[in-house]
């Protein structure tokens, strides 16, 4: 009972800011000024907190979806950048993880150690070196400046390597005895049995790069290339509701993907913890 109560309280604390974000997106400009004027406009008094708007309106969503073409440009940039990263991870990470899990080759331990080292390093550590490399190959201020580093993410290889390692070796040996080649084993056994890990890296990758801020802020300068995570304008009393609405729209794809893919995500994370 105590555990359930604590978990419920923590859940409410985590969900409550999102609830407030959504309800605030229905505020009118006058109500925003009355509520947040002391914070956003420097008016006298104190900011007020009200759970629901007194006069809800869809004005912010109308302005965002009908009168803000730059929003759709940013949305397309997010879709393109995130989609290309996930497609690239499927092409690079899945075979790479299979090779680490399946084969024993010279330098394997050193390469795996390098992967683990890169995985624990924060972006701030590799930011300068990444900037110089992208600048040297003339990819700065392009979509590829964000896409290419994301494709070679080490976390996806780590999760999939553990997932593939958990496949019973007897199944693979039986397939070899039946005359199946390495490519056929990979396509017909490895990928189907490792689909939970593949789905999990897709979900985690989407959540990471859909909400990425530091990478596009560092590598992009042209406003027309900015993703949705950098679209939100400076919050003031005139555009606060639009900012709340844009945040709510940006949040929706991530929430839907998480809810529909939660089972695969749990299975993939659980598989990544299985010891060899």
Tab-separated table of C-alpha atoms in Angstrom:
chain	number	residue	atom	x	y	z
A	1	UNK	CA	0.000	0.000	0.000
A	2	UNK	CA	2.801	2.360	0.901
A	3	UNK	CA	4.684	1.582	-2.278
A	4	UNK	CA	1.565	2.169	-4.367
A	5	UNK	CA	0.955	5.510	-2.672
A	6	UNK	CA	4.533	6.663	-3.211
A	7	UNK	CA	4.454	5.615	-6.873
A	8	UNK	CA	1.120	7.401	-7.383
A	9	UNK	CA	2.453	10.600	-5.831
A	10	UNK	CA	5.571	10.478	-7.991
A	11	UNK	CA	3.453	9.843	-11.089
A	12	UNK	CA	1.263	12.863	-10.315
A	13	UNK	CA	4.338	15.036	-9.805
A	14	UNK	CA	5.746	13.971	-13.184
A	15	UNK	CA	2.492	14.317	-15.144
A	16	UNK	CA	1.285	17.538	-13.531
A	17	UNK	CA	3.658	19.893	-15.440
A	18	UNK	CA	2.504	18.362	-18.732
A	19	UNK	CA	-1.113	18.827	-17.715
A	20	UNK	CA	-0.461	22.476	-16.876
A	21	UNK	CA	1.335	22.936	-20.213
A	22	UNK	CA	-1.681	21.650	-22.159
A	23	UNK	CA	-4.256	23.659	-20.194
A	24	UNK	CA	-2.195	26.840	-20.489
A	25	UNK	CA	-2.219	26.476	-24.274
A	26	UNK	CA	-5.942	27.363	-24.163
A	27	UNK	CA	-5.378	30.693	-22.423
A	28	UNK	CA	-6.332	33.971	-24.038
A	29	UNK	CA	-3.942	36.923	-24.193
A	30	UNK	CA	-5.799	38.863	-21.476
A	31	UNK	CA	-5.849	35.914	-19.104
A	32	UNK	CA	-2.140	35.295	-19.751
A	33	UNK	CA	-1.412	38.899	-18.858
A	34	UNK	CA	-3.446	38.580	-15.686
A	35	UNK	CA	-1.766	35.341	-14.676
A	36	UNK	CA	1.828	35.742	-15.795
A	37	UNK	CA	2.142	39.510	-16.231
A	38	UNK	CA	4.377	39.971	-13.166
A	39	UNK	CA	6.805	37.383	-14.587
A	40	UNK	CA	6.619	37.997	-18.349
A	41	UNK	CA	5.757	41.681	-18.572
A	42	UNK	CA	7.049	43.058	-15.284
A	43	UNK	CA	3.651	44.241	-14.078
A	44	UNK	CA	2.915	44.708	-10.405
A	45	UNK	CA	1.631	41.933	-8.197
A	46	UNK	CA	2.322	38.212	-8.155
A	47	UNK	CA	1.848	35.498	-10.736
A	48	UNK	CA	-1.305	33.456	-10.221
A	49	UNK	CA	-1.830	29.762	-10.670
A	50	UNK	CA	-5.194	28.453	-11.839
A	51	UNK	CA	-5.696	24.828	-12.821
A	52	UNK	CA	-8.097	25.489	-15.731
A	53	UNK	CA	-8.560	28.586	-17.925
A	54	UNK	CA	-11.572	30.706	-17.062
A	55	UNK	CA	-12.160	31.546	-20.726
A	56	UNK	CA	-10.582	28.750	-22.825
A	57	UNK	CA	-9.865	29.539	-26.458
A	58	UNK	CA	-8.287	27.812	-29.473
A	59	UNK	CA	-6.715	31.043	-30.685
A	60	UNK	CA	-3.166	29.840	-29.993
A	61	UNK	CA	-3.679	26.648	-32.023
A	62	UNK	CA	-5.304	28.555	-34.868
A	63	UNK	CA	-2.394	30.987	-34.962
A	64	UNK	CA	0.131	28.155	-34.763
A	65	UNK	CA	-1.402	25.828	-37.363
A	66	UNK	CA	-2.845	28.373	-39.793
A	67	UNK	CA	-0.763	31.529	-39.473
A	68	UNK	CA	2.734	30.165	-38.736
A	69	UNK	CA	4.344	28.609	-41.852
A	70	UNK	CA	7.684	28.585	-40.056
A	71	UNK	CA	6.192	26.061	-37.626
A	72	UNK	CA	5.588	23.575	-40.443
A	73	UNK	CA	9.120	24.152	-41.751
A	74	UNK	CA	10.509	23.327	-38.315
A	75	UNK	CA	8.176	20.327	-38.055
A	76	UNK	CA	9.388	18.980	-41.403
A	77	UNK	CA	13.004	19.521	-40.345
A	78	UNK	CA	12.393	17.465	-37.207
A	79	UNK	CA	10.681	14.708	-39.195
A	80	UNK	CA	13.449	14.604	-41.802
A	81	UNK	CA	16.362	14.720	-39.368
A	82	UNK	CA	14.884	12.199	-36.948
A	83	UNK	CA	13.704	9.874	-39.720
A	84	UNK	CA	17.098	9.846	-41.445
A	85	UNK	CA	18.873	9.168	-38.141
A	86	UNK	CA	16.619	6.216	-37.353
A	87	UNK	CA	16.969	4.808	-40.885
A	88	UNK	CA	20.737	5.172	-40.655
A	89	UNK	CA	20.823	3.427	-37.277
A	90	UNK	CA	18.948	0.479	-38.770
A	91	UNK	CA	21.531	0.218	-41.537
A	92	UNK	CA	24.596	0.701	-39.305
A	93	UNK	CA	23.726	-0.398	-35.776
A	94	UNK	CA	21.855	-3.637	-36.508
A	95	UNK	CA	24.640	-5.331	-38.544
A	96	UNK	CA	27.282	-3.841	-36.238
A	97	UNK	CA	25.628	-5.222	-33.130
A	98	UNK	CA	25.176	-8.602	-34.819
A	99	UNK	CA	28.893	-8.695	-35.619
A	100	UNK	CA	29.842	-7.923	-32.007
A	101	UNK	CA	27.455	-10.569	-30.685
A	102	UNK	CA	28.150	-13.269	-33.287
A	103	UNK	CA	31.811	-13.135	-34.212
A	104	UNK	CA	35.142	-13.221	-32.417
A	105	UNK	CA	37.734	-11.173	-34.289
A	106	UNK	CA	41.049	-9.447	-33.445
A	107	UNK	CA	40.535	-6.141	-31.665
A	108	UNK	CA	36.948	-6.941	-30.715
A	109	UNK	CA	37.423	-6.152	-27.019
A	110	UNK	CA	39.265	-2.912	-27.766
A	111	UNK	CA	36.554	-1.788	-30.179
A	112	UNK	CA	33.819	-2.663	-27.688
A	113	UNK	CA	35.645	-0.714	-24.982
A	114	UNK	CA	35.807	2.262	-27.351
A	115	UNK	CA	32.064	1.961	-27.969
A	116	UNK	CA	31.377	1.942	-24.226
A	117	UNK	CA	33.658	4.929	-23.715
A	118	UNK	CA	31.885	6.917	-26.410
A	119	UNK	CA	28.507	5.944	-24.963
A	120	UNK	CA	29.227	7.395	-21.512
A	121	UNK	CA	30.794	10.606	-22.829
A	122	UNK	CA	28.332	13.522	-22.824
A	123	UNK	CA	27.829	15.625	-25.928
A	124	UNK	CA	29.684	18.544	-24.351
A	125	UNK	CA	32.911	16.519	-24.341
A	126	UNK	CA	32.807	15.662	-28.054
A	127	UNK	CA	31.156	18.892	-29.194
A	128	UNK	CA	34.348	20.741	-30.189
A	129	UNK	CA	35.939	17.799	-31.981
A	130	UNK	CA	32.663	17.080	-33.768
A	131	UNK	CA	32.452	20.727	-34.795
A	132	UNK	CA	35.943	20.633	-36.330
A	133	UNK	CA	35.277	17.366	-38.183
A	134	UNK	CA	31.974	18.566	-39.642
A	135	UNK	CA	33.538	21.879	-40.587
A	136	UNK	CA	36.456	20.125	-42.303
A	137	UNK	CA	34.113	18.098	-44.519
A	138	UNK	CA	31.924	21.164	-45.171
A	139	UNK	CA	28.794	19.790	-43.512
A	140	UNK	CA	28.298	22.523	-40.940
A	141	UNK	CA	24.921	24.263	-41.134
A	142	UNK	CA	23.334	21.410	-43.081
A	143	UNK	CA	20.873	18.703	-42.105
A	144	UNK	CA	23.711	16.181	-42.263
A	145	UNK	CA	25.557	17.923	-39.447
A	146	UNK	CA	22.805	16.639	-37.156
A	147	UNK	CA	22.025	13.394	-38.976
A	148	UNK	CA	25.462	11.793	-39.372
A	149	UNK	CA	26.548	11.923	-35.683
A	150	UNK	CA	23.163	10.514	-34.705
A	151	UNK	CA	23.431	7.591	-37.119
A	152	UNK	CA	26.564	6.334	-35.388
A	153	UNK	CA	25.062	6.395	-31.901
A	154	UNK	CA	26.734	3.801	-29.658
A	155	UNK	CA	23.736	3.251	-27.369
A	156	UNK	CA	21.801	1.480	-30.126
A	157	UNK	CA	24.718	-0.908	-30.739
A	158	UNK	CA	24.987	-1.619	-27.011
A	159	UNK	CA	21.298	-2.521	-26.660
A	160	UNK	CA	21.207	-4.639	-29.805
A	161	UNK	CA	24.441	-6.461	-29.030
A	162	UNK	CA	22.991	-7.646	-25.741
A	163	UNK	CA	19.728	-8.561	-27.462
A	164	UNK	CA	21.467	-10.632	-30.144
A	165	UNK	CA	23.734	-12.260	-27.560
A	166	UNK	CA	20.639	-13.537	-25.742
A	167	UNK	CA	19.565	-15.603	-28.770
A	168	UNK	CA	20.160	-19.275	-27.876
A	169	UNK	CA	23.250	-20.516	-29.663
A	170	UNK	CA	21.545	-23.858	-30.295
A	171	UNK	CA	19.144	-22.163	-32.725
A	172	UNK	CA	21.997	-20.640	-34.695
A	173	UNK	CA	23.924	-23.918	-34.751
A	174	UNK	CA	20.832	-25.771	-35.959
A	175	UNK	CA	20.416	-23.263	-38.782
A	176	UNK	CA	24.072	-23.724	-39.763
A	177	UNK	CA	23.625	-27.498	-39.738
A	178	UNK	CA	20.695	-27.096	-42.135
A	179	UNK	CA	22.975	-25.239	-44.539
A	180	UNK	CA	21.862	-21.667	-43.861
A	181	UNK	CA	24.471	-19.032	-44.644
A	182	UNK	CA	25.416	-16.130	-42.400
A	183	UNK	CA	23.248	-13.630	-44.259
A	184	UNK	CA	20.239	-15.922	-44.140
A	185	UNK	CA	20.723	-16.557	-40.418
A	186	UNK	CA	20.946	-12.835	-39.806
A	187	UNK	CA	17.842	-11.993	-41.843
A	188	UNK	CA	15.607	-14.926	-40.880
A	189	UNK	CA	16.707	-15.580	-37.299
A	190	UNK	CA	18.663	-12.647	-35.912
A	191	UNK	CA	16.313	-9.838	-36.948
A	192	UNK	CA	13.021	-11.599	-36.041
A	193	UNK	CA	14.295	-12.728	-32.640
A	194	UNK	CA	15.915	-9.354	-32.016
A	195	UNK	CA	12.908	-7.270	-33.023
A	196	UNK	CA	12.245	-6.174	-29.427
A	197	UNK	CA	15.701	-4.630	-29.249
A	198	UNK	CA	15.331	-3.078	-32.707
A	199	UNK	CA	12.007	-1.506	-31.775
A	200	UNK	CA	13.455	-0.258	-28.502
A	201	UNK	CA	16.374	1.540	-30.167
A	202	UNK	CA	13.935	3.111	-32.632
A	203	UNK	CA	11.741	4.392	-29.801
A	204	UNK	CA	14.669	5.622	-27.700
A	205	UNK	CA	16.283	7.184	-30.760
A	206	UNK	CA	13.107	8.991	-31.712
A	207	UNK	CA	12.632	10.363	-28.201
A	208	UNK	CA	16.257	11.521	-28.076
A	209	UNK	CA	16.550	13.188	-31.471
A	210	UNK	CA	12.996	14.511	-31.716
A	211	UNK	CA	13.724	16.533	-28.569
A	212	UNK	CA	17.399	17.271	-29.319
A	213	UNK	CA	18.470	20.815	-28.551
A	214	UNK	CA	22.235	20.931	-28.094
A	215	UNK	CA	23.226	19.278	-31.391
A	216	UNK	CA	21.130	21.451	-33.737
A	217	UNK	CA	21.903	24.539	-31.677
A	218	UNK	CA	25.635	23.847	-32.077
A	219	UNK	CA	25.799	22.706	-35.699
A	220	UNK	CA	23.033	24.755	-37.355
A	221	UNK	CA	22.924	28.491	-38.026
A	222	UNK	CA	20.294	28.905	-40.753
A	223	UNK	CA	16.832	29.373	-39.285
A	224	UNK	CA	15.141	27.415	-42.078
A	225	UNK	CA	17.102	24.306	-41.008
A	226	UNK	CA	16.134	24.486	-37.345
A	227	UNK	CA	14.074	21.581	-35.959
A	228	UNK	CA	10.941	21.931	-33.899
A	229	UNK	CA	12.873	21.770	-30.629
A	230	UNK	CA	14.399	25.185	-31.460
A	231	UNK	CA	11.222	26.716	-32.856
A	232	UNK	CA	9.683	27.961	-29.639
A	233	UNK	CA	9.881	31.750	-29.587
A	234	UNK	CA	10.993	33.821	-26.640
A	235	UNK	CA	8.164	33.650	-24.159
A	236	UNK	CA	6.333	36.917	-23.603
A	237	UNK	CA	2.743	37.785	-22.838
A	238	UNK	CA	1.966	38.102	-26.576
A	239	UNK	CA	3.140	34.637	-27.640
A	240	UNK	CA	3.118	32.549	-24.435
A	241	UNK	CA	-0.012	30.626	-25.446
A	242	UNK	CA	1.493	29.897	-28.883
A	243	UNK	CA	4.604	28.565	-27.164
A	244	UNK	CA	2.460	26.341	-24.971
A	245	UNK	CA	0.516	25.134	-28.023
A	246	UNK	CA	3.707	24.397	-29.981
A	247	UNK	CA	5.097	22.464	-27.011
A	248	UNK	CA	1.883	20.441	-26.778
A	249	UNK	CA	1.946	19.580	-30.503
A	250	UNK	CA	5.616	18.610	-30.287
A	251	UNK	CA	4.890	16.405	-27.299
A	252	UNK	CA	2.091	14.466	-29.000
A	253	UNK	CA	4.136	12.233	-31.403
A	254	UNK	CA	6.527	11.222	-28.620
A	255	UNK	CA	3.648	10.333	-26.287
A	256	UNK	CA	1.845	8.284	-28.941
A	257	UNK	CA	5.017	6.414	-29.903
A	258	UNK	CA	5.828	5.679	-26.270
A	259	UNK	CA	2.356	4.396	-25.423
A	260	UNK	CA	2.057	2.161	-28.494
A	261	UNK	CA	5.658	0.916	-28.266
A	262	UNK	CA	5.970	0.599	-24.508
A	263	UNK	CA	5.900	-3.202	-24.559
A	264	UNK	CA	8.718	-3.444	-27.117
A	265	UNK	CA	10.707	-0.833	-25.210
A	266	UNK	CA	10.457	-2.796	-21.979
A	267	UNK	CA	11.423	-6.035	-23.722
A	268	UNK	CA	14.411	-4.429	-25.420
A	269	UNK	CA	15.717	-2.832	-22.234
A	270	UNK	CA	15.227	-6.098	-20.350
A	271	UNK	CA	17.098	-8.013	-23.060
A	272	UNK	CA	19.971	-5.535	-22.937
A	273	UNK	CA	20.545	-6.464	-19.305
A	274	UNK	CA	20.960	-10.198	-19.959
A	275	UNK	CA	24.528	-11.290	-19.289
A	276	UNK	CA	26.424	-13.348	-21.766
